[in-house]
Tab-separated table of C-alpha atoms and ligand atoms in Angstrom:
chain	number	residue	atom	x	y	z
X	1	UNK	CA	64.893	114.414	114.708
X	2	UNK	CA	62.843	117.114	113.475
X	3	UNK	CA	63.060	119.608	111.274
X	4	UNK	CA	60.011	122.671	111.010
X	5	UNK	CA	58.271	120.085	113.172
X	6	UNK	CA	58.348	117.025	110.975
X	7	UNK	CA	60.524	114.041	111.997
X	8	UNK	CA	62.980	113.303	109.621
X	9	UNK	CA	66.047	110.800	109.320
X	10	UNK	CA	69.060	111.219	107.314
X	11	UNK	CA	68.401	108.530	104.570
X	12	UNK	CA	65.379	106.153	104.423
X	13	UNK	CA	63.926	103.474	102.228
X	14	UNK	CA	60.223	103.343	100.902
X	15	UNK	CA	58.720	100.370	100.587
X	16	UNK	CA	56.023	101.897	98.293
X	17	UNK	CA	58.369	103.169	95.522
X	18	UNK	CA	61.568	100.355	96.761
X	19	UNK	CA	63.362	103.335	96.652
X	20	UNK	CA	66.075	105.045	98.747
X	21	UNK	CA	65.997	108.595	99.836
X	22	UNK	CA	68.412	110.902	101.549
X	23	UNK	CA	68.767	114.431	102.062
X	24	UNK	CA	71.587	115.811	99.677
X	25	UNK	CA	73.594	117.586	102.672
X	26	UNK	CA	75.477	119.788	100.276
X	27	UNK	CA	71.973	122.185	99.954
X	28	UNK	CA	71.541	122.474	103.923
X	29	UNK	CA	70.774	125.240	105.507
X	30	UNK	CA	69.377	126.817	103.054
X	31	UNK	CA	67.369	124.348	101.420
X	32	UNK	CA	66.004	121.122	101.972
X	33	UNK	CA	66.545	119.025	99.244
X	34	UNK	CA	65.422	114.884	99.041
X	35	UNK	CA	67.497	113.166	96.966
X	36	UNK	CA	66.268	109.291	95.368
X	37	UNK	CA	69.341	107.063	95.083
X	38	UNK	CA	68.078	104.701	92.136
X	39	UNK	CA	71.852	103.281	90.515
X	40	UNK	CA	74.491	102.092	92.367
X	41	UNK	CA	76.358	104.660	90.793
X	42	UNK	CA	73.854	107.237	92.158
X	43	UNK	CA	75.214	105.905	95.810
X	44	UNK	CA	79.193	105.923	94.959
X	45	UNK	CA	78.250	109.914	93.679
X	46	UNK	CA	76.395	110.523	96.950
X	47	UNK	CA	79.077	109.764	99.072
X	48	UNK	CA	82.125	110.557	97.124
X	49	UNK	CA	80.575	114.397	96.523
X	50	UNK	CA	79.334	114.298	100.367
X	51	UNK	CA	75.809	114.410	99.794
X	52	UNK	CA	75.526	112.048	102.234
X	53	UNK	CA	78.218	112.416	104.844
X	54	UNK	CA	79.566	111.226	108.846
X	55	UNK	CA	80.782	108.101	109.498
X	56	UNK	CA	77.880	106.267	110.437
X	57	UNK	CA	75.807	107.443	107.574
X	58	UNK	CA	78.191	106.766	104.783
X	59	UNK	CA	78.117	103.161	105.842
X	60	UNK	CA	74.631	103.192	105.866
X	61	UNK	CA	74.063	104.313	102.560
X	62	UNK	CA	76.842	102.265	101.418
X	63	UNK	CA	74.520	99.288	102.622
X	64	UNK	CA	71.793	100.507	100.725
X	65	UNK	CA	73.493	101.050	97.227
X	66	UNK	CA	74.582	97.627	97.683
X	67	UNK	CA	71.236	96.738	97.422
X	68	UNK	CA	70.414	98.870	94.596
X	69	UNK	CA	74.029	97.340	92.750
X	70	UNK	CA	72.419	93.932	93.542
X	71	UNK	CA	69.290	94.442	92.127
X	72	UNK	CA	71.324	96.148	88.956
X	73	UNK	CA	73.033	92.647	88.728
X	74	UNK	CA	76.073	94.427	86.599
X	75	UNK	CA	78.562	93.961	89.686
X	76	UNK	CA	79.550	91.388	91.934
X	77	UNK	CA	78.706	92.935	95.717
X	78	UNK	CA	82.393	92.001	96.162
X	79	UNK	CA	83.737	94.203	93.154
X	80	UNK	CA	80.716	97.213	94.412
X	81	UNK	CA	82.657	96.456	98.465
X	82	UNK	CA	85.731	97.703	96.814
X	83	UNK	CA	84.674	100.620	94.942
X	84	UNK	CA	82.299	101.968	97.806
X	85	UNK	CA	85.232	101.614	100.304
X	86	UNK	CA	87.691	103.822	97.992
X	87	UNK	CA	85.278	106.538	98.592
X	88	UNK	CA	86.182	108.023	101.664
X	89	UNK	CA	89.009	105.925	103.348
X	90	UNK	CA	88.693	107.508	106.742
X	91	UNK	CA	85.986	106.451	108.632
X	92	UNK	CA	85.889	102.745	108.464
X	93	UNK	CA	82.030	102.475	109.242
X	94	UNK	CA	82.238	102.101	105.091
X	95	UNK	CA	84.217	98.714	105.227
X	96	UNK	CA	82.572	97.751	108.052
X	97	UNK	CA	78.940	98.013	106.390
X	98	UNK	CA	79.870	96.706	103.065
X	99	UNK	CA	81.672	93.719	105.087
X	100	UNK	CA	78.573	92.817	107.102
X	101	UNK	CA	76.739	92.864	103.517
X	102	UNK	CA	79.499	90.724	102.047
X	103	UNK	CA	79.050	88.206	104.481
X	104	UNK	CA	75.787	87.212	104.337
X	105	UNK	CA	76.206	86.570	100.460
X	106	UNK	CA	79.220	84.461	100.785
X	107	UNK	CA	80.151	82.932	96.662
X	108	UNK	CA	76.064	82.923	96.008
X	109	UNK	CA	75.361	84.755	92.129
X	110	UNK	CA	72.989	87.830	91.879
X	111	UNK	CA	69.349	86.608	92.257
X	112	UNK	CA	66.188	88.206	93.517
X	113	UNK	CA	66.299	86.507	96.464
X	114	UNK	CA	69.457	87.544	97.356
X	115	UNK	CA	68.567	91.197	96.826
X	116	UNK	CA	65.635	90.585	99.405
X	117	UNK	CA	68.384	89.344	101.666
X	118	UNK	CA	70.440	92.393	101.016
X	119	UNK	CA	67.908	94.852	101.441
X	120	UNK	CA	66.798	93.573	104.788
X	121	UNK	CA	70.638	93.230	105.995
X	122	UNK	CA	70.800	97.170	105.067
X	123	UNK	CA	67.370	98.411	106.969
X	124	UNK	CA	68.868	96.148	109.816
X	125	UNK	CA	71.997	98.035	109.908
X	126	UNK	CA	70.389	101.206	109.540
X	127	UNK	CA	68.404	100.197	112.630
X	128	UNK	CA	71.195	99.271	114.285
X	129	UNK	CA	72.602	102.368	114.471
X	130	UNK	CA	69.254	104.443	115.101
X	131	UNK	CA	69.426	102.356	118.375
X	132	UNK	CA	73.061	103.036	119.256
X	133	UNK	CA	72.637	106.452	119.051
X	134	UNK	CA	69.953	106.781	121.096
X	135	UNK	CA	71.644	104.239	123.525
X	136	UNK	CA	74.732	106.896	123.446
X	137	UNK	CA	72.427	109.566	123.829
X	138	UNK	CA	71.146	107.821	127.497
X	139	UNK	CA	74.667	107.184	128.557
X	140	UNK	CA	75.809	110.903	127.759
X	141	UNK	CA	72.552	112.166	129.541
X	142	UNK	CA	74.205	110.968	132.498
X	143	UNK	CA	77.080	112.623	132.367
X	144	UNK	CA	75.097	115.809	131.713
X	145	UNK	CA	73.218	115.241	133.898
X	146	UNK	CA	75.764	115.292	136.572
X	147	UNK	CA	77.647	118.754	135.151
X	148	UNK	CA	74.223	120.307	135.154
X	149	UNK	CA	73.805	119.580	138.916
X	150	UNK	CA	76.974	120.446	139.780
X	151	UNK	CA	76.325	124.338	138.121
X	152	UNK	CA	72.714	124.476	140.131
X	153	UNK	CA	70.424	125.136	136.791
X	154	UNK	CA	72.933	126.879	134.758
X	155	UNK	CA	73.258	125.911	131.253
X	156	UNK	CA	75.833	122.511	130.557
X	157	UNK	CA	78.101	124.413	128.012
X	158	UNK	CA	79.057	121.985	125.573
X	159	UNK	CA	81.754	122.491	122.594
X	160	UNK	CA	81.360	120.144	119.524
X	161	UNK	CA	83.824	119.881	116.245
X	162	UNK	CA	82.144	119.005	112.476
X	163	UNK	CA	78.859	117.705	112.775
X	164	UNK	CA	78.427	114.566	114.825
X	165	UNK	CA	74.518	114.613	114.750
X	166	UNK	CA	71.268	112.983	113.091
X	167	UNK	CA	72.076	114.164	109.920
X	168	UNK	CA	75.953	112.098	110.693
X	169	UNK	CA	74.033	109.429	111.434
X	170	UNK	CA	70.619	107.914	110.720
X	171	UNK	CA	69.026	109.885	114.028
X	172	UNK	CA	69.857	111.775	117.227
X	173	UNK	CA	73.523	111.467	116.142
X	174	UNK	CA	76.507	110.307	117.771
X	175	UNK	CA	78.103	113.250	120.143
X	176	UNK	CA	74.875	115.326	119.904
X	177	UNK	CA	72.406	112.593	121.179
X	178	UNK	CA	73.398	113.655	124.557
X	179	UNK	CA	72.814	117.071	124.145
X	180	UNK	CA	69.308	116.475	122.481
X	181	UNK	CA	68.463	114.153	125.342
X	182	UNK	CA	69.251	116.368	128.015
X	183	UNK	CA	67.477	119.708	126.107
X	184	UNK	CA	64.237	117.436	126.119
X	185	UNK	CA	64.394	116.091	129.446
X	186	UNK	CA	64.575	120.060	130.847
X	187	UNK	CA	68.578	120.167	131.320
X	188	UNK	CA	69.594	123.672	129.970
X	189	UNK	CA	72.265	123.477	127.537
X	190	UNK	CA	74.064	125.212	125.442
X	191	UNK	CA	76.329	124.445	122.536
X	192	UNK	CA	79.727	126.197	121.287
X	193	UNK	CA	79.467	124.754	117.478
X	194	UNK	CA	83.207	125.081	115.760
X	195	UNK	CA	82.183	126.267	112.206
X	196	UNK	CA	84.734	123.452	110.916
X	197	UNK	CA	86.757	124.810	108.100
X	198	UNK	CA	87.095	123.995	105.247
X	199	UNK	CA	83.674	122.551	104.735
X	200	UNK	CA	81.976	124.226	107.641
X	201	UNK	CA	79.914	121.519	108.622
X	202	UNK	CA	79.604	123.057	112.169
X	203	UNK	CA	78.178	126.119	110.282
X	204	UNK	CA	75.799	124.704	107.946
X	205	UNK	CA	75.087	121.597	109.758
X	206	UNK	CA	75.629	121.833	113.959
X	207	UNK	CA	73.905	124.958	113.834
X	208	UNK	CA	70.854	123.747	111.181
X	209	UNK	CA	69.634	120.781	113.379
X	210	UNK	CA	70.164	122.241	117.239
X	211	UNK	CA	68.176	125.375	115.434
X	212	UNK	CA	65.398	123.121	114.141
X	213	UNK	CA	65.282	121.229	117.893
X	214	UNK	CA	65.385	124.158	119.798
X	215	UNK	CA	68.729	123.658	121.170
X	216	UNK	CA	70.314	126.805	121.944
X	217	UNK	CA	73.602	127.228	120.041
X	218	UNK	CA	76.626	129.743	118.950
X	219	UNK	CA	78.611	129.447	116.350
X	220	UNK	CA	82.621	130.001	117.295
X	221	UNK	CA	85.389	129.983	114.984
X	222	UNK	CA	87.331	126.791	114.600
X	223	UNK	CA	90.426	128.736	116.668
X	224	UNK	CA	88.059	130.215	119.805
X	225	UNK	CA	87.772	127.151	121.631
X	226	UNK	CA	91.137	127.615	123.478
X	227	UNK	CA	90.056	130.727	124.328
X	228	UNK	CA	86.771	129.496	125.817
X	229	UNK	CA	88.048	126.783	128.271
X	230	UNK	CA	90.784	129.251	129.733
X	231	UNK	CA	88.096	131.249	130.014
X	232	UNK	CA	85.553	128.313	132.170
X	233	UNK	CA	82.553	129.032	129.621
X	234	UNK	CA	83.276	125.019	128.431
X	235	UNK	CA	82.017	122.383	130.854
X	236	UNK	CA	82.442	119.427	128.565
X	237	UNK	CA	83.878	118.454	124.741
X	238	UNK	CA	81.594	115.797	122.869
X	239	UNK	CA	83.196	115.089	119.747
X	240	UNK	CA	82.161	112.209	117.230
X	241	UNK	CA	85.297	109.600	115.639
X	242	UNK	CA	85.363	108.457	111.686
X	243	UNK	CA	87.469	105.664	113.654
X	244	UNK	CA	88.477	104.771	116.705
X	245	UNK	CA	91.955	102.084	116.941
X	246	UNK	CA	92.470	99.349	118.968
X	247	UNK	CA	94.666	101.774	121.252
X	248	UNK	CA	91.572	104.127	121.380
X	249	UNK	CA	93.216	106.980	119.061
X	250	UNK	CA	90.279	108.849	117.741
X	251	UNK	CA	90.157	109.639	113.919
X	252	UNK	CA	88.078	112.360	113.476
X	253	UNK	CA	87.431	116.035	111.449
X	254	UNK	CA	90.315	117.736	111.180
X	255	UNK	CA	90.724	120.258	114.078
X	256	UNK	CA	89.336	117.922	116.781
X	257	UNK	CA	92.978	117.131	118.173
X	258	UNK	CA	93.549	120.891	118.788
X	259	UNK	CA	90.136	121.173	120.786
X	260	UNK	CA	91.771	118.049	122.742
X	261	UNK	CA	94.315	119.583	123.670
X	262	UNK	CA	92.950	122.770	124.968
X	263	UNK	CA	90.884	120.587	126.943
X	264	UNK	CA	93.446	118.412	128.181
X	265	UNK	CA	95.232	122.081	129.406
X	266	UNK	CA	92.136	123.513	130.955
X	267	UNK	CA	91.116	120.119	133.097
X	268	UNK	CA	87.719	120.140	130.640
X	269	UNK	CA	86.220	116.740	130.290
X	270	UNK	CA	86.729	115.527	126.206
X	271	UNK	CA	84.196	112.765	125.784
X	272	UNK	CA	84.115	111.084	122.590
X	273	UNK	CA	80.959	109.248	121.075
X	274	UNK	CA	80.421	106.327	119.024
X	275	UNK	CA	78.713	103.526	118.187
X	276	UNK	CA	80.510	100.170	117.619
X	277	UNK	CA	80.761	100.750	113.415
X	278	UNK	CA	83.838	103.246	114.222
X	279	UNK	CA	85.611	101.068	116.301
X	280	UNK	CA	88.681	99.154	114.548
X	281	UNK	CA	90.268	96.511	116.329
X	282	UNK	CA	92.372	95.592	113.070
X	283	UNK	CA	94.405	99.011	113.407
X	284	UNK	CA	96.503	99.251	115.772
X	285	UNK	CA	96.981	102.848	115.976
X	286	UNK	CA	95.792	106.115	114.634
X	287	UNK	CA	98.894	106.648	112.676
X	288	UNK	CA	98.059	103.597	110.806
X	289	UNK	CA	94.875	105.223	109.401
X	290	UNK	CA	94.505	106.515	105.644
X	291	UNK	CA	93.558	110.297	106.377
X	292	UNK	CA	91.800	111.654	103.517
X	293	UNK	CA	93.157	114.267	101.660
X	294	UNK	CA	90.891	116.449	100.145
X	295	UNK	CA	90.442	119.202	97.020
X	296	UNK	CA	92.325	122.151	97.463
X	297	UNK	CA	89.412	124.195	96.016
X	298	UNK	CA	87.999	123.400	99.663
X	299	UNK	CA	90.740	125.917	101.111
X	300	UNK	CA	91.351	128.137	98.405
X	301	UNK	CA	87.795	128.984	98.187
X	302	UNK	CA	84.972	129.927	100.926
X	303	UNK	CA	82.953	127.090	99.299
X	304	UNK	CA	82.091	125.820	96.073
X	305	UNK	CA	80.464	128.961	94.551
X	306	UNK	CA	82.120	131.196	96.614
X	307	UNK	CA	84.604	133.473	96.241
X	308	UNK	CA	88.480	132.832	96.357
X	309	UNK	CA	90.188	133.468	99.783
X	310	UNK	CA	94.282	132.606	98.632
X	311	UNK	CA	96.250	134.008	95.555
X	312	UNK	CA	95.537	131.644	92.683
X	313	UNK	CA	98.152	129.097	92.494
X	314	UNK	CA	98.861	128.576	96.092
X	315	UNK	CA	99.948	125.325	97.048
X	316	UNK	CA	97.659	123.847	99.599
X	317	UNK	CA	97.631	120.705	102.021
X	318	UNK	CA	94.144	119.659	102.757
X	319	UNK	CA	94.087	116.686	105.132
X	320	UNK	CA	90.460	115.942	105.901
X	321	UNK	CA	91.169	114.164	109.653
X	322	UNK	CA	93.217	114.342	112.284
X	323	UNK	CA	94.524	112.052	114.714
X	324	UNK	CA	93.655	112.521	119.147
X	325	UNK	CA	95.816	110.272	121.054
X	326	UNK	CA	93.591	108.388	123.614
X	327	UNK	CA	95.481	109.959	126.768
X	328	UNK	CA	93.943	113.273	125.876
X	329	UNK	CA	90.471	111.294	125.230
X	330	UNK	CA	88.489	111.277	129.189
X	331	UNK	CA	85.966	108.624	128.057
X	332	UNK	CA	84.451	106.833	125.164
X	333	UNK	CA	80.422	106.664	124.680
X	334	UNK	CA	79.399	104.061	122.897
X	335	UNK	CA	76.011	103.349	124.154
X	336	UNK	CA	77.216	100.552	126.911
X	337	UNK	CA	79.181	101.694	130.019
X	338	UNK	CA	81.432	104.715	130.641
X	339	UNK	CA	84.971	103.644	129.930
Z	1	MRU	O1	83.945	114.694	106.349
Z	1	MRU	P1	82.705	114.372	107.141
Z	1	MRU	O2	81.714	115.482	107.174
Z	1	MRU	O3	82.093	113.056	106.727
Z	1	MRU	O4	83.280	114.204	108.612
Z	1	MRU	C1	82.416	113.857	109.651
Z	1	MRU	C2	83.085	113.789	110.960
Z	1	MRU	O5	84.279	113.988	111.101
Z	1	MRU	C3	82.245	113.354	112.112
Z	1	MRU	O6	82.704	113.926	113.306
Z	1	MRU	C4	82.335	111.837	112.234
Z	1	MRU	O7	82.046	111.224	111.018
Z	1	MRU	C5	81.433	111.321	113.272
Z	1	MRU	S1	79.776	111.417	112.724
Z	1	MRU	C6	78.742	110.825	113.870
C-alpha cells in the first residue's frame, strides 16, 4: 500500500544488498524509519521490542532472520525455531513460519546451499501471504459490497480493533483489505479505528495507513464502540486473529472480545479475517492459548517517553490478547469462501 504516494510493504528483501528491510513500527506516525535486519539477533530484537509487529508479519520476519541465522552458521535453524517462537507466544503465525522453514532443512548442516534454500522458502512465504490478503480483501469486498447497497450510497461504517492492516501483514492487511478494496473500487466507507490501549496501535497505526490511502477514518476510544452500535452508526466489525482454534475461538488484541459482544447485542455483523498462518488446528480451544502478558510500563505510562498516568507502584495486569468465543464470531475471511 502506499504511503505519500510510494508503494511500500511492511518488510522486504533486496537482492542488491541480500539484505532485509522493514519499517521499525515503533517510529510511525511520526516518522518513517527503514530498519536493515543484518544478525539474527537483529530479527529476535525486532520482534521481541515490536518493531515489527501483527501476526502475519512476525512470522514473516521470523522466516527471514532464519535466513540471516543460517547464513551466520552459529545456530542450528532448530535451536533459532525455538528462540524466535518464545518471542511473542500469541499469534502462532511465528511457529507456523519457523516450522515451514524447519521442514525443508530436515537433519542437513549449515551450508550455502541451504541458505539459498532458506531464503527462497522465506520470499515464498512472504508471497504467500501478500496473496491471501488480497484474496481476503476480494471476499470481504463482497460483503461490503452488499451493506453498501443495502444503505443506497451511504458510507459502509466499519469498526476495527489494533491494527489488522499492511503494515500487520506484508500488504493490504488482513481485516483492512476489505475496506481498501472497496474505497478503490468507489464504495464509500468509513472506519471507526479503536485507539487500542495500551499500545495504541489503532492510533498510531489504523489511522497512519487509511490516512496515507485516503480512507476516511475516526479515531474512537477503545470504550465508544458500544455506544456506536446502540446507536446504528456501525454496519459491520472486521477484526484481525493472532490465532484462530480448531473450535474457531479468535485470539486477538486485547479488547476485541468486548467489541464482540456489543456486536453480538446490537445484531451488527463481527467478521473476522485471516489468512491460513493464524489458523491452529492443534489447539483445541482459545483457553488453551498462551496470552501474552506484557510490561506494566505499557499501562502505567501513556507510552514509552511519555508521561505516567497511575501512582508509582501500582500493581498492574497487562494481558496482551483476549479470547472471542466463535458463537459471537458471524463469519471467518480467509480468502476462500464465506463460512
Ligand atoms: O501486539 P500486536 O500489535 O502484534 O497485535 C496485533 C493484533 O492483535 C492484530 O489484530 C493481529 O495480529 C492480526 S494482524 C493482521
Amino acid at each position: 500500500m502506499n504511503i505519500q504516494g510510494r508503494h511500500f510493504t511492511a518488510i522486504w528483501y533486496d537482492p542488491k544488498t541480500d539484505g532485509v528491510r522493514y519499517i521499525d513500527q515503533t517510529k510511525l506516525p511520526w516518522e518513517l524509519v527503514i530498519r536493515e535486519m543484518t544478525t539474527f539477533a537483529d530479527g529476535i530484537r525486532a520482534i521481541r521490542d515490536m518493531e515489527v509487529r501483527g501476526a502475519p508479519l512476525i512470522g514473516v520476519t521470523a522466516a527471514l532472520a532464519m535466513y540471516i541465522g543460517v547464513k551466520e552458521g552459529e545456530q542450528s535453524p532448530a535451536e533459532m525455531a525455538v528462540l524466535l517462537n518464545a518471542t511473542r507466544p500469541t499469534a502462532v503465525n511465528l511457529a507456523y513460519a519457523t516450522d515451514q522453514m524447519l521442514r525443508i532443512c530436515g537433519t542437513e548442516k549449515l551450508s550455502a546451499g541451504l541458505a539459498s534454500r532458506f531464503l527462497q522458502r522465506a520470499l515464498e512465504l512472504r508471497e504467500e501471504e501478500i496473496t491471501r490478503c488480497r484474496m481476503i480483501g476480494e471476499q470481504g469486498l463482497s460483503l461490503i459490497s452488499e451493506i453498501a447497497e443495502r444503505k443506497g450510497g451511504e458510507p459502509v461504517n466499519i469498526l476495527t480493533h489494533c491494527n489488522a492492516g499492511w503494515l500487520a501483514t506484508v500488504d493490504y492487511g488482513t481485516a483492512l483489505a476489505p475496506v481498501y478494496l472497496a474505497h478503490d473500487s468507489g464504495i464509500p466507507v468509513h472506519v471507526w479505528v479503536d485507539e487500542t490501549r495500551p499500545r495504541n496501535q489503532g492510533a498510531k497505526l489504523t489511522t497512519y495507513e487509511l490516512t496515507q490511502h485516503g480512507v476516511p477514518n475516526t479515531l474512537i476510544v477503545d470504550n465508544a464502540g458500544g455506544l456506536l452500535m446502540q446507536q446504528g452508526k456501525v454496519d459491520l466489525v472486521l477484526v484481525g486473529a493472532d490465532r484462530i482454534t480448531a473450535n474457531g475461538d479468535v485470539v486477538n488484541k486485547v479488547g476485541t472480545y468486548l467489541k464482540a459482544l456489543a456486536a453480538s447485542d446490537n445484531q451488527v455483523p463481527f467478521y473476522v479475517a485471516a489468512p491460513p498462518s493464524t489458523f491452529d488446528q492443534q489447539t483445541a480451544t482459545g483457553r488453551d492459548v498462551p496470552i501474552e502478558e506484557r510490561s506494566k510500563n505499557e499501562v502505567l505510562f501513556t507510552d514509552d517517553h511519555g508521561s505516567s498516568i497511575a501512582p508509582e507502584g501500582t500493581p498492574v495486569h497487562n494481558p496482551g490478547f483476549d479470547i472471542t468465543p466463535a458463537r459471537l464470531v458471524t463469519g471467518y475471511l480467509d480468502g476462500t469462501i464465506l463460512a
